[in-house]
mmCIF file of C-alpha atoms and ligand atoms in Angstrom:
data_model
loop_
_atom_site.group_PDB
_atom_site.id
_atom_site.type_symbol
_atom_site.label_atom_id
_atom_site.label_comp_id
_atom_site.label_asym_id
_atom_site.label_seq_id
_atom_site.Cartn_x
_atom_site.Cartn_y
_atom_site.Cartn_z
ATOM 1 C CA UNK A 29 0.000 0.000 0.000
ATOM 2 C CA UNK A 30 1.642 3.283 -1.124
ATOM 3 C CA UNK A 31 0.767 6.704 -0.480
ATOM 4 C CA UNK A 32 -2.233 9.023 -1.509
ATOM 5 C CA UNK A 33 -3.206 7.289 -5.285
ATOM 6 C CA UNK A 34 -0.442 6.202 -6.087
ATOM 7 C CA UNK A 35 -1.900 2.445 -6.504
ATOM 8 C CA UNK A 36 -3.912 -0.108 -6.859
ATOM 9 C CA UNK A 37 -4.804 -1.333 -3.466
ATOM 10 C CA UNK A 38 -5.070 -5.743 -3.477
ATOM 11 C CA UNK A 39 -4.510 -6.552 0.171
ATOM 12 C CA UNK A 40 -4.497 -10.508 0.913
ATOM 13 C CA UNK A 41 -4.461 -11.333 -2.428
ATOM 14 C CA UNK A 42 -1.569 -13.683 -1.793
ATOM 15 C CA UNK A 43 -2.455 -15.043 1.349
ATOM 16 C CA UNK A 44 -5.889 -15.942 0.513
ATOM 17 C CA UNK A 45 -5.304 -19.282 -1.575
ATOM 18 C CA UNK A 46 -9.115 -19.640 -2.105
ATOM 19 C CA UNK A 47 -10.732 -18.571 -5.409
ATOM 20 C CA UNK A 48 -11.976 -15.326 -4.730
ATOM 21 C CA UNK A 49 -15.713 -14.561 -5.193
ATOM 22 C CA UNK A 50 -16.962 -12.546 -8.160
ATOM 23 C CA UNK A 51 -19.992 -11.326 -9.785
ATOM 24 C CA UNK A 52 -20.638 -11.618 -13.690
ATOM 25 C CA UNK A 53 -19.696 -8.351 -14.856
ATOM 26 C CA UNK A 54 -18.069 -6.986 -11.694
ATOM 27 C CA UNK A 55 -19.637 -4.350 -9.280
ATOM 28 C CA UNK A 56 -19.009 -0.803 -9.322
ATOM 29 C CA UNK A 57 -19.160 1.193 -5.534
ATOM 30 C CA UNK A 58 -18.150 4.560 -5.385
ATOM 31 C CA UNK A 59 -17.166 6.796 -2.791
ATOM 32 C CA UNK A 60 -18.547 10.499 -2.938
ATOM 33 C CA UNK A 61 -18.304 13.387 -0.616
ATOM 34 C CA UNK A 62 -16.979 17.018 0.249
ATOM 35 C CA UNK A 63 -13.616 17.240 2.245
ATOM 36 C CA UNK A 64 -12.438 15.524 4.930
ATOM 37 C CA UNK A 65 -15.624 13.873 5.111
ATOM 38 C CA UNK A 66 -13.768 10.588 5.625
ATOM 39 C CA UNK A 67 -14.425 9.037 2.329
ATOM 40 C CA UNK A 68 -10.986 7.279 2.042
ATOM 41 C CA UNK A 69 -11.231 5.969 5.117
ATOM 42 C CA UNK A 70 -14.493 4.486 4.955
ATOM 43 C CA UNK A 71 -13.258 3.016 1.326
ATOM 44 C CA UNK A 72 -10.326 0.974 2.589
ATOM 45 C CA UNK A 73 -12.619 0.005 5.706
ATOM 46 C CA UNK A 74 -15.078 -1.364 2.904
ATOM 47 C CA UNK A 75 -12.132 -2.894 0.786
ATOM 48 C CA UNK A 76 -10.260 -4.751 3.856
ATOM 49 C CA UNK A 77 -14.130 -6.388 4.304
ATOM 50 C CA UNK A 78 -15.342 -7.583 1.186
ATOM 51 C CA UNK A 79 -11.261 -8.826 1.036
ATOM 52 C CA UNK A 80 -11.759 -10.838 4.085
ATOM 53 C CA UNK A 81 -14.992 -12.138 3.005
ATOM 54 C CA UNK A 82 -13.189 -13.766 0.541
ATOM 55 C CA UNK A 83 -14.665 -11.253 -2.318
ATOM 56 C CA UNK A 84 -12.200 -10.281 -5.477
ATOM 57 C CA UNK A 85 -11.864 -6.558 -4.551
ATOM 58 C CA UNK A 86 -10.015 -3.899 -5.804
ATOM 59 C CA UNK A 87 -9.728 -0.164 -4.405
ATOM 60 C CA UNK A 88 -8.717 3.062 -6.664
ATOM 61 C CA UNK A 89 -8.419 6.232 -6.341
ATOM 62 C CA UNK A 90 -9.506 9.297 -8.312
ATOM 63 C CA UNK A 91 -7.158 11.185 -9.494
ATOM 64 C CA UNK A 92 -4.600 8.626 -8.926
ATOM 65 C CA UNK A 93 -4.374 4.949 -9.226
ATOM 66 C CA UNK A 94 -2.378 5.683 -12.728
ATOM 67 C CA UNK A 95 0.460 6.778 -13.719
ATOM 68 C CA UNK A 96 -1.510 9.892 -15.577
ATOM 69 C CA UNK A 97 -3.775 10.237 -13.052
ATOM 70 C CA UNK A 98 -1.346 11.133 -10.470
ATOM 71 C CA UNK A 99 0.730 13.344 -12.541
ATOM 72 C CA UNK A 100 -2.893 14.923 -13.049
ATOM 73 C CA UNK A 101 -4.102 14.734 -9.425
ATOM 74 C CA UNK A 102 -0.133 16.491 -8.112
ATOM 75 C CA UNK A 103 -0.809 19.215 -10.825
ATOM 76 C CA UNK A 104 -4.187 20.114 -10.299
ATOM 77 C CA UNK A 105 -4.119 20.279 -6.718
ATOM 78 C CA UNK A 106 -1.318 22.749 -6.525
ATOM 79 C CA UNK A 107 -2.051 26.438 -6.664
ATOM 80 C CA UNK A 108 -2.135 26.469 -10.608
ATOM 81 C CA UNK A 109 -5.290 28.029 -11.779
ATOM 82 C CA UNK A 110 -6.581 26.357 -14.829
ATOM 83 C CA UNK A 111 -9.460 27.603 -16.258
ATOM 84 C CA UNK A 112 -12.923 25.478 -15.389
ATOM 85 C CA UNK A 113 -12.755 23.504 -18.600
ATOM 86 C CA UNK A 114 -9.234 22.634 -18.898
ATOM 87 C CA UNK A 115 -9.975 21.645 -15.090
ATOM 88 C CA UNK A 116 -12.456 19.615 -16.093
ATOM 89 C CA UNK A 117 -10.737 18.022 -19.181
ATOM 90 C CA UNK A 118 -7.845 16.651 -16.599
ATOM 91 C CA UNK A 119 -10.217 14.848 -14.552
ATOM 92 C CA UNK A 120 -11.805 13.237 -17.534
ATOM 93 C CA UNK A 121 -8.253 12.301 -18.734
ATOM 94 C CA UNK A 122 -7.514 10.651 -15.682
ATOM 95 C CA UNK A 123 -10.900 9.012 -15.227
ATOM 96 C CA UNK A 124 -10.526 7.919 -18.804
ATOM 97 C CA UNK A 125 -6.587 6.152 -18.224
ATOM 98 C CA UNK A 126 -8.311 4.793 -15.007
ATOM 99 C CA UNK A 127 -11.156 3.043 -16.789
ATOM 100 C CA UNK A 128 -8.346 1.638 -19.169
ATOM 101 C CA UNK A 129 -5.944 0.644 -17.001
ATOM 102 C CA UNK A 130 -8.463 -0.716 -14.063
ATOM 103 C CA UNK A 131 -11.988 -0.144 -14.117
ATOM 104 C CA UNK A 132 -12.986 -1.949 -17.558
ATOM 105 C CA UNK A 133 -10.520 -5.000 -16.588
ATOM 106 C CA UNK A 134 -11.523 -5.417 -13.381
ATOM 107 C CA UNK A 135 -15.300 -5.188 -13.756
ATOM 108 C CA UNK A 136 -14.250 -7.592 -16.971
ATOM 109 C CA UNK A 137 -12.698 -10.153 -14.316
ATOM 110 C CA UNK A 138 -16.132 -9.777 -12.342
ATOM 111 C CA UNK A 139 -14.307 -8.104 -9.448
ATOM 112 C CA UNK A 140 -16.354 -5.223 -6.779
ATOM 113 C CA UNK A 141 -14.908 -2.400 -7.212
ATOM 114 C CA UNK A 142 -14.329 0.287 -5.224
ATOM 115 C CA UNK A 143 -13.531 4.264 -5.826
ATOM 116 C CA UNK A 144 -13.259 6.697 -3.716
ATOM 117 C CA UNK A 145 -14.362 9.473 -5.862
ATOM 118 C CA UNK A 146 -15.847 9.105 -10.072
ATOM 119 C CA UNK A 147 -17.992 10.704 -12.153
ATOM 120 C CA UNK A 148 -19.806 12.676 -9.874
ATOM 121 C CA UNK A 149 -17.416 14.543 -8.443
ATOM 122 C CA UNK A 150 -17.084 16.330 -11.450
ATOM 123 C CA UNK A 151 -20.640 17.290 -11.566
ATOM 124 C CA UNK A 152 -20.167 18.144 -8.321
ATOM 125 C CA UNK A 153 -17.101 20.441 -8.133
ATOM 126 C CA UNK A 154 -16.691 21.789 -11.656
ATOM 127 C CA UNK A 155 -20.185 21.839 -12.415
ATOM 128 C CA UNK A 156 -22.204 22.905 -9.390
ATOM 129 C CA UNK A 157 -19.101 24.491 -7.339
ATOM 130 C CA UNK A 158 -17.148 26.140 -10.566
ATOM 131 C CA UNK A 159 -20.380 26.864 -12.158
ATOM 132 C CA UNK A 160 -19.509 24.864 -15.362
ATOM 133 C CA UNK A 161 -22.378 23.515 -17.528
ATOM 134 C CA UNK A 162 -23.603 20.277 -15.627
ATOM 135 C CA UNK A 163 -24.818 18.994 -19.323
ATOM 136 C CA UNK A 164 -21.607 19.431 -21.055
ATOM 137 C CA UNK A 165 -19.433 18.052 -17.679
ATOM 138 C CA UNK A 166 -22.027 14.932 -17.915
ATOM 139 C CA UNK A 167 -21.496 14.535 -21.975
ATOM 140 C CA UNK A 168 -17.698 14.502 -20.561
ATOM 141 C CA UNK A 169 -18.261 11.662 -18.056
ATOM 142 C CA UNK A 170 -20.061 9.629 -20.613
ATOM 143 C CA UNK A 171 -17.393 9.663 -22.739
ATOM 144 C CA UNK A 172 -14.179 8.784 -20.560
ATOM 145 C CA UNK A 173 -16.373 6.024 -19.003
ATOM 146 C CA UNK A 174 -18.141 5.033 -21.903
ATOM 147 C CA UNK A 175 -21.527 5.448 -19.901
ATOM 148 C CA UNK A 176 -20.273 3.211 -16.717
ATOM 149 C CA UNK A 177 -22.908 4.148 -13.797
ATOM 150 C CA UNK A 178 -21.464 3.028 -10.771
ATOM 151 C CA UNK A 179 -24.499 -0.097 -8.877
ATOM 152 C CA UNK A 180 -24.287 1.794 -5.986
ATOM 153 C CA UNK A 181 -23.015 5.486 -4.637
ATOM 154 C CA UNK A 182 -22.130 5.766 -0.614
ATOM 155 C CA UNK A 183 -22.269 9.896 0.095
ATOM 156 C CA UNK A 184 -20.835 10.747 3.297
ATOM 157 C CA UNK A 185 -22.589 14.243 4.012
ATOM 158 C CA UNK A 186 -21.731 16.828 6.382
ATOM 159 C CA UNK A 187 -21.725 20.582 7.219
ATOM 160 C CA UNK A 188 -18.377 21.584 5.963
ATOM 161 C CA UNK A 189 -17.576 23.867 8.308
ATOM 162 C CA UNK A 190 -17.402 20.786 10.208
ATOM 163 C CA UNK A 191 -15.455 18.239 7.595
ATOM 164 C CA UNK A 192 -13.416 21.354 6.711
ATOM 165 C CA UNK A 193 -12.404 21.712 10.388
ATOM 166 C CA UNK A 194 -11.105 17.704 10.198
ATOM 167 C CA UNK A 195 -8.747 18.226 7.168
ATOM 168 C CA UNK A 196 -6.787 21.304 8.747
ATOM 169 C CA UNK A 197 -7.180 19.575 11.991
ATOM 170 C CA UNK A 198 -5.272 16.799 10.952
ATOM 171 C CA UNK A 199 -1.688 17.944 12.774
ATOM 172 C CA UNK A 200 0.202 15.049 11.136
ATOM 173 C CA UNK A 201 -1.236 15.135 7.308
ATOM 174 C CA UNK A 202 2.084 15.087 5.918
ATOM 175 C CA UNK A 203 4.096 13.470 8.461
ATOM 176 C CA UNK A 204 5.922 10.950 6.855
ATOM 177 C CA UNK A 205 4.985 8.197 9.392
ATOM 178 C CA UNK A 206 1.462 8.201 7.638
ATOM 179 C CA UNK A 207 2.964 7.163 4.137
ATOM 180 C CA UNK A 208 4.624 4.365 5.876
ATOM 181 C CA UNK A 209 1.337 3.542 6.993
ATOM 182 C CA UNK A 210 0.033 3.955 3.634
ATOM 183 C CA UNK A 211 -2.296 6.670 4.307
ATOM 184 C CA UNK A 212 -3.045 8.806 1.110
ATOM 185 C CA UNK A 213 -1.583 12.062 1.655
ATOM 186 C CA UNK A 214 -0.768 15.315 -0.076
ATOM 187 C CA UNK A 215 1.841 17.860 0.084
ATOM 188 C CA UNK A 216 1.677 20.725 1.849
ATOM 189 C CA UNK A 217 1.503 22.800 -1.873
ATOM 190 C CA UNK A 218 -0.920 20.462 -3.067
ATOM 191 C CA UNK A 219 -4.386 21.840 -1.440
ATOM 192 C CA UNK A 220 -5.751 23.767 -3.794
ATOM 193 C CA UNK A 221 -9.091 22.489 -3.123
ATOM 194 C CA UNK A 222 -9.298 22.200 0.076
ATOM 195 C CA UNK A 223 -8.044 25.498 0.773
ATOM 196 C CA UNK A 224 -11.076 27.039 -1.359
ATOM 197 C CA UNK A 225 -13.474 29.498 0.378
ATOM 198 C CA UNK A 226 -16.213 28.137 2.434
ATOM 199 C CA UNK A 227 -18.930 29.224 -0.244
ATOM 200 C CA UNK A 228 -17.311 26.770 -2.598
ATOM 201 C CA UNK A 229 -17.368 23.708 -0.162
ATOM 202 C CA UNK A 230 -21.325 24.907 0.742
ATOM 203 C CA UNK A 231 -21.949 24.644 -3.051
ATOM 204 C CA UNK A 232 -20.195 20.999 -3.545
ATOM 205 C CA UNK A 233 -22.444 19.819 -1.075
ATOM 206 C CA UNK A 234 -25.508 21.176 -2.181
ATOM 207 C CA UNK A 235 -24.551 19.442 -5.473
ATOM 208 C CA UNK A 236 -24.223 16.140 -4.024
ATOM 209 C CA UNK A 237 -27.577 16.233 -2.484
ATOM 210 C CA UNK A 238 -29.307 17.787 -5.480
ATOM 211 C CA UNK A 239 -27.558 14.714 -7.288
ATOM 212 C CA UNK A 240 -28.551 11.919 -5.044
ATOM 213 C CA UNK A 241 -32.185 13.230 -4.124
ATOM 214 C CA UNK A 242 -34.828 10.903 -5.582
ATOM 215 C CA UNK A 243 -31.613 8.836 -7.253
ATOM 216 C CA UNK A 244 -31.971 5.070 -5.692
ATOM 217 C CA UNK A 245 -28.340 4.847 -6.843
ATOM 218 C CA UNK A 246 -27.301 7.028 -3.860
ATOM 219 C CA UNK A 247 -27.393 5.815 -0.183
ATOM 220 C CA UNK A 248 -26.212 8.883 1.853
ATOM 221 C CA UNK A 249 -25.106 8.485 4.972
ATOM 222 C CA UNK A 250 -24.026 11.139 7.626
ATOM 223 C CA UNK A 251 -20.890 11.828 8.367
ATOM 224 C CA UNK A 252 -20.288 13.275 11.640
ATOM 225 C CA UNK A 253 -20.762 10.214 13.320
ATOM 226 C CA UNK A 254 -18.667 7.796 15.036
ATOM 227 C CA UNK A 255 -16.643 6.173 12.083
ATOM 228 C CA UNK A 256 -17.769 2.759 13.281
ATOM 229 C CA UNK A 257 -20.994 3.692 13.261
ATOM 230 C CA UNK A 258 -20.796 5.017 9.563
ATOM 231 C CA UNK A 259 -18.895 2.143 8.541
ATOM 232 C CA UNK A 260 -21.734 -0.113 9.659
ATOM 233 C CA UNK A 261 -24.310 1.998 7.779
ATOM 234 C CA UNK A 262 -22.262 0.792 4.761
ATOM 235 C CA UNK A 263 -21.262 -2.260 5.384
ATOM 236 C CA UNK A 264 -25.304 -3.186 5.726
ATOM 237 C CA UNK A 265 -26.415 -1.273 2.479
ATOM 238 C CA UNK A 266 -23.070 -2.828 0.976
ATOM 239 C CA UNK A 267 -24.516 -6.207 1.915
ATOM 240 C CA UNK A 268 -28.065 -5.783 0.430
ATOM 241 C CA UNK A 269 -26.081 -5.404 -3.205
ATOM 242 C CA UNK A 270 -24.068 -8.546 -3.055
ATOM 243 C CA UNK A 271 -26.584 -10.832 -1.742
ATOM 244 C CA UNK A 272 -28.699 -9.452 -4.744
ATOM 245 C CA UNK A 273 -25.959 -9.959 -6.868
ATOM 246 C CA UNK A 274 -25.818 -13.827 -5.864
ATOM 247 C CA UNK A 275 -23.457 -13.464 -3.129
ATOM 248 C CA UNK A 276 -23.989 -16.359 -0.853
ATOM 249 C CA UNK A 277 -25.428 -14.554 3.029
ATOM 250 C CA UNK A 278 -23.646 -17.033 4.720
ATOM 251 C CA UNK A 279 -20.314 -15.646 3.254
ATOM 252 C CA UNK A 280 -21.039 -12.480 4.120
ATOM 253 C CA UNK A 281 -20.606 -13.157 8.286
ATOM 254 C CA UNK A 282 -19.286 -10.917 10.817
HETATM 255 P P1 LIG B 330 -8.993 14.072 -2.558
HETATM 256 O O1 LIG B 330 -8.592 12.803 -3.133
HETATM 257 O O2 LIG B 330 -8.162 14.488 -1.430
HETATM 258 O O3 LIG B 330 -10.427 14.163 -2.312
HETATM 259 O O4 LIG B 330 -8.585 15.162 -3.653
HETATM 260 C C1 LIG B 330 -9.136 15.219 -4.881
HETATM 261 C C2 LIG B 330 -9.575 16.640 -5.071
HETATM 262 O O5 LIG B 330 -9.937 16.803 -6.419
HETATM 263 C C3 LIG B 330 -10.784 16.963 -4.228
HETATM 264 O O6 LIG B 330 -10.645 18.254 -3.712
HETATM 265 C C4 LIG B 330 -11.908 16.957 -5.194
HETATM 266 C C5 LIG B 330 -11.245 17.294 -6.494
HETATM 267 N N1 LIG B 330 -11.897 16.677 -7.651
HETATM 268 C C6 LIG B 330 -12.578 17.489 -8.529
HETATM 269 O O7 LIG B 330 -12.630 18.697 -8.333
HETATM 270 N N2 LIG B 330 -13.167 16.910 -9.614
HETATM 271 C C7 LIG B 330 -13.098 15.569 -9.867
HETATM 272 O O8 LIG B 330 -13.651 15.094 -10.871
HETATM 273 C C8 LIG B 330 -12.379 14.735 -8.934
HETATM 274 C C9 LIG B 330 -12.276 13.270 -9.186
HETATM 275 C C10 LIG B 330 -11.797 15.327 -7.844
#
């Protein structure tokens, strides 16, 4: 495990000698949310699950989890100010080497997987945040994922004066002790996004639940509570999907 995007996350995948469970066609789960909302947490919390369940599982990152997407993701998120389309171009870049590289072979291989972050975090921060046209940024997303829709969408929704508070809370972001531990972090330079005015934050939220409202795809969950607590939330609604997908209950213990 490697350091914020950089890869492809397969814990256990040597350990675990038994034939992994898939589903025809793979599962798509993505992970959407404002900042420091605790979205990669909860994602690797999901992945090291479904891994011990015995379920082929695979965990990206967007942007990241390619060689292009990182070089995108350490660009963007310095204090360069492209303009709101060439913004949005990147991410559709990246998205687009992702679904190369990962997304189309894994969901080929029927494996779940899992990204924290996709397609509508465009919508959501260079459409409804950076006020670019929400039909155009969709035509965008359609293309780099050749219409993928992920089977289920976990938003972790908070107040972000709250989940803003977390990220610059964090005293030991970019302490090198949490790459060891393979916790995805950024460099100090590299917070463009974060560091954006209140309003914008207010505005990425109201996105997201403009987005998910009436959308069965969505299952939002709050996010100022107890991480155990949220994880649970998922785990349950996580659950639900499989077993309709012809995952076995009884595999699905503990
Ligand atoms: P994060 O991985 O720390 O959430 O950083 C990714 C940043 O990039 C985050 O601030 C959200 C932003 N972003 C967009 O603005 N548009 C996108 O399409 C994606 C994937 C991320």
């Amino acid at each position: 495990m490697t350091s914020k995007g950089q890869t492809t996350m397969n814990f256990g995948a040597t350990e675990n000698r038994l034939k992994k469970r898939t589903i025809k066609g793979g599962l798509l789960i993505t992970f959407e949310g404002g900042e420091g909302v605790g979205k990669s947490t909860q994602a690797e919390r999901l992945f090291r699950k479904l891994d011990s369940y015995g379920i082929d599982v695979v965990l990206a990152h967007e942007p990241g989890s390619s060689d292009l997407g990182n070089h995108v993701r350490r660009w963007i998120k310095r204090t360069n100010s492209p303009s709101p389309l060439s913004e949005t171009l990147l991410f559709e870049a990246a998205r687009a080497q992702l679904m190369f590289e990962l997304i189309q072979p894994a969901l080929g291989n029927g494996k779940i997987v899992i990204l924290d972050r996709f397609i509508d975090s465009t919508i959501a921060y260079q459409g409804y945040a950076r006020g670019g046209d929400i039909k155009t940024i969709q035509r965008l997303n359609t293309i780099a994922t050749t219409g993928l829709i992920p089977k289920l969408t976990i938003l972790l929704d908070a107040d972000p004066e709250l989940s803003l508070a977390r990220v610059s809370n964090k005293p030991n972001l970019f302490d090198a002790a949490n790459k060891n531990q393979g916790i995805r972090v950024d460099n100090e330079s590299e917070r463009r996004f974060e560091q954006a005015p209140l309003k914008f934050h207010k505005k990425v939220r109201e996105g997201y639940l403009k987005m998910s409202k009436n959308d069965r795809r969505w299952c939002i969950i709050r996010a100022d509570q107890a991480g155990h607590r949220i994880a649970d939330a998922i785990l349950k609604r996580v659950r639900r999907l499989l077993i309709k997908n012809g995952i076995a209950p009884e595999l699905l213990q503990s």
